[in-house]
PDB file of C-alpha atoms in Angstrom:
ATOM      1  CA  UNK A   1      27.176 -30.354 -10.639  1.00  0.00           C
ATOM      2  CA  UNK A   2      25.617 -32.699  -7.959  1.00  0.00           C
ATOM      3  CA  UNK A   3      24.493 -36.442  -8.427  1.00  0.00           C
ATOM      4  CA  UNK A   4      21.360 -35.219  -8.258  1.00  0.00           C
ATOM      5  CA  UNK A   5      21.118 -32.772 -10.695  1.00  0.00           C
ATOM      6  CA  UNK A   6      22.854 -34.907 -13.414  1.00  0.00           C
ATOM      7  CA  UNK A   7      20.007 -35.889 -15.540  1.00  0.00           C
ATOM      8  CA  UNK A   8      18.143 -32.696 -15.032  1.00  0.00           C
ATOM      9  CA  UNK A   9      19.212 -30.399 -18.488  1.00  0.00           C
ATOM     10  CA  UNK A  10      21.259 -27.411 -17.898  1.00  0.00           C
ATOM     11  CA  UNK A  11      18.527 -24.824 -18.500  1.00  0.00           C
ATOM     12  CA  UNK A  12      16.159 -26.515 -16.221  1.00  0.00           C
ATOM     13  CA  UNK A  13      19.095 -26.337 -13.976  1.00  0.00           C
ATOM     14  CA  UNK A  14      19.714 -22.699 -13.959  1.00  0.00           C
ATOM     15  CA  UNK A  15      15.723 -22.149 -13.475  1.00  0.00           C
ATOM     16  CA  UNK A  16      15.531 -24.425 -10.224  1.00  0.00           C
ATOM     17  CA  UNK A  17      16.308 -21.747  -8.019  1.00  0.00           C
ATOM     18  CA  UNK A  18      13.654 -19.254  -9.618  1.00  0.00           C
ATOM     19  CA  UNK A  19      11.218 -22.106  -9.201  1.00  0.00           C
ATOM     20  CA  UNK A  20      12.318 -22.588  -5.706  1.00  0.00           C
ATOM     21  CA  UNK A  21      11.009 -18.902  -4.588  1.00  0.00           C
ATOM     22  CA  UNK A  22       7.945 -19.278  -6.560  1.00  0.00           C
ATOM     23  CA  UNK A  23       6.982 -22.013  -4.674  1.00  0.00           C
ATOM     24  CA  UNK A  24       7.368 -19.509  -1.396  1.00  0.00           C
ATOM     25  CA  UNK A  25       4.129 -17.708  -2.948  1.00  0.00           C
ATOM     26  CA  UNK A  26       0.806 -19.062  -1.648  1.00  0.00           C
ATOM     27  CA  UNK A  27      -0.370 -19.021  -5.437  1.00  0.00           C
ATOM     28  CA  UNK A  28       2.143 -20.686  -6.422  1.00  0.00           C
ATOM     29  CA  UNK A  29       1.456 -23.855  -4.049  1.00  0.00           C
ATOM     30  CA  UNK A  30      -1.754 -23.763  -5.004  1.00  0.00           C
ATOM     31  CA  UNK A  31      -2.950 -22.195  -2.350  1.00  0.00           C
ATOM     32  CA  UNK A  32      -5.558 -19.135  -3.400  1.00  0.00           C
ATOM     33  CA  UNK A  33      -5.419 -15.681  -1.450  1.00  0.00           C
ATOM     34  CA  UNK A  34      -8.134 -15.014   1.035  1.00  0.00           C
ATOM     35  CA  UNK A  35     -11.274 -13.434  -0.881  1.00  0.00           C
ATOM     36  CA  UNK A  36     -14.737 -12.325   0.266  1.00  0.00           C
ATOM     37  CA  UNK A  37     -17.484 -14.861   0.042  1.00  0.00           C
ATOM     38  CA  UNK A  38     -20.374 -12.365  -0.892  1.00  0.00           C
ATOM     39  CA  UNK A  39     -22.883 -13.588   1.779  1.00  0.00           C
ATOM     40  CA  UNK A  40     -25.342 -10.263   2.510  1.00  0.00           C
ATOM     41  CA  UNK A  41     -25.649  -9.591   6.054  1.00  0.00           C
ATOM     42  CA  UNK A  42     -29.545  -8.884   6.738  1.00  0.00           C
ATOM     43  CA  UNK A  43     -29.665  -6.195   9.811  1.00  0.00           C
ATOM     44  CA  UNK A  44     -31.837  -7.695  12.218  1.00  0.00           C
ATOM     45  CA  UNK A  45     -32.716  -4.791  14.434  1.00  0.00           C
ATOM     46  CA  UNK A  46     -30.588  -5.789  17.574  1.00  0.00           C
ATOM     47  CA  UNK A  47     -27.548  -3.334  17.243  1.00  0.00           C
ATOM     48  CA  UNK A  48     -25.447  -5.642  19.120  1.00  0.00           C
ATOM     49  CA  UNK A  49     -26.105  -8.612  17.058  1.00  0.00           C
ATOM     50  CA  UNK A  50     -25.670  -6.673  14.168  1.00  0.00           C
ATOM     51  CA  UNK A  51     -22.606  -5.451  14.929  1.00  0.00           C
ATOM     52  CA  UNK A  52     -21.292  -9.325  15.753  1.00  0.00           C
ATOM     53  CA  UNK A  53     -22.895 -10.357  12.165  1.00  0.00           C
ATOM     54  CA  UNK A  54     -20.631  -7.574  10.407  1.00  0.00           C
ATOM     55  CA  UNK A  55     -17.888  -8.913  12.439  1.00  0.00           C
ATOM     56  CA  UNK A  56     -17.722 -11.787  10.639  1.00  0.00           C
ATOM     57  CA  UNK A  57     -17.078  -9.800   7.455  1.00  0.00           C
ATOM     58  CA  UNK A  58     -13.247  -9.514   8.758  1.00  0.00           C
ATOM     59  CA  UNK A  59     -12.657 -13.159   8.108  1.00  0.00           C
ATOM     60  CA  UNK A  60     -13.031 -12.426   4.432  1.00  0.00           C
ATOM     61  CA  UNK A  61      -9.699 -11.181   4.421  1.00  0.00           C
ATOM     62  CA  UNK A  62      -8.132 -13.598   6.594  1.00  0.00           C
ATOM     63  CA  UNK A  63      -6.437 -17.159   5.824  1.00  0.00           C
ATOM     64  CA  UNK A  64      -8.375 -20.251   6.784  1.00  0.00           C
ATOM     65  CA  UNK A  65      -6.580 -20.270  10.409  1.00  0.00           C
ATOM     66  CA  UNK A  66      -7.326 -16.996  10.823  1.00  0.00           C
ATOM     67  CA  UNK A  67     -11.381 -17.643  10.731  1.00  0.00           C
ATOM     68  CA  UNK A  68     -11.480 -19.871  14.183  1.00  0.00           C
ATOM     69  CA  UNK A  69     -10.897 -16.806  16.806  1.00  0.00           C
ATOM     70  CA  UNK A  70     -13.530 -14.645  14.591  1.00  0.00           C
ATOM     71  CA  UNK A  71     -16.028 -17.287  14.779  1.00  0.00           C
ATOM     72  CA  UNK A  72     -15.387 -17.814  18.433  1.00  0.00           C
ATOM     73  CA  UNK A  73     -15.179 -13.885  19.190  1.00  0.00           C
ATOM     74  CA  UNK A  74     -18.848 -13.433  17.220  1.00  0.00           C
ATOM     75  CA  UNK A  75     -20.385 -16.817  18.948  1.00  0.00           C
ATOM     76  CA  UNK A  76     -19.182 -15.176  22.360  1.00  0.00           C
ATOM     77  CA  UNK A  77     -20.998 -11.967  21.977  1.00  0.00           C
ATOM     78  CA  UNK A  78     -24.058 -13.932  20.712  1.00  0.00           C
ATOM     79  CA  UNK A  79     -23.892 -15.749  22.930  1.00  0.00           C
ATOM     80  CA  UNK A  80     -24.212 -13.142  25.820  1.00  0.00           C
ATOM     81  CA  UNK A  81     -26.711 -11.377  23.726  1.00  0.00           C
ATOM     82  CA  UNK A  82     -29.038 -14.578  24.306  1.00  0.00           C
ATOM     83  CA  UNK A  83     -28.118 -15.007  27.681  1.00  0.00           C
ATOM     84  CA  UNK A  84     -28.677 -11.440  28.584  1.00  0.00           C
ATOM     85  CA  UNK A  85     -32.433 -11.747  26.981  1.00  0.00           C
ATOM     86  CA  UNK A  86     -32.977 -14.464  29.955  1.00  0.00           C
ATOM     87  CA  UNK A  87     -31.961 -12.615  32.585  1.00  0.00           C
ATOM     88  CA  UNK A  88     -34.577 -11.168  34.926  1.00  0.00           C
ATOM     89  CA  UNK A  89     -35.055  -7.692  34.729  1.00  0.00           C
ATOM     90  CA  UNK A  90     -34.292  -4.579  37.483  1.00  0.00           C
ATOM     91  CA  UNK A  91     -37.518  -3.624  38.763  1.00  0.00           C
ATOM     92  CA  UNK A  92     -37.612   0.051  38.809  1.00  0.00           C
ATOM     93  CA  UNK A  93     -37.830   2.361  41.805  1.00  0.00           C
ATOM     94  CA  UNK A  94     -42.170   2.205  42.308  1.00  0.00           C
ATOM     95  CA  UNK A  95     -42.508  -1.711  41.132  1.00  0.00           C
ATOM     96  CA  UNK A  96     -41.132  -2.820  44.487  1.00  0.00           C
ATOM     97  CA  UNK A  97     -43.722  -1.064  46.556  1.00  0.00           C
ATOM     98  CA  UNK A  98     -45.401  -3.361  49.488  1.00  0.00           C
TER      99      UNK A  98
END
């Protein structure tokens, strides 16, 4: 036995190691497991905003880290969804007549 260990009772002892791979488990550490937050995604129209919205939907499943280059990917198509609204539009072939 170690110095260490020398107060600790044998059966706690042989059960250290056991506890020592539970503590590997993110439940374990107290850590939950990723889980869907229920928030209904209301369609508004705009298919490629839509599709962004249900983008975010994939960081249900992922850890907390996980979330940050979702959120960025779905701001950056919104983002040029907006932008794309201000730009001027292509006159067509008889709207540039003299």
């Amino acid at each position: 036995m170690t110095d260490d260990m020398a107060d600790v009772p044998e059966a706690a002892q042989a059960q250290a190691p056991e506890a020592a791979e539970a503590a590997d488990v993110p439940e374990a550490a107290g850590e939950a497991a990723p889980a869907p937050l229920g928030i209904v995604r209301t369609p508004t129209g705009h298919a490629g905003v839509d599709a962004r919205l249900e983008r975010l939907a994939e960081a249900d499943h992922l850890t907390a880290d996980g979330h940050v280059a979702v959120y960025e990917d779905v701001h950056r198509g919104l983002r040029d969804a907006l932008t794309a609204l201000d730009a001027p539009s292509v006159p067509g072939p008889y709207e540039n007549r003299s």
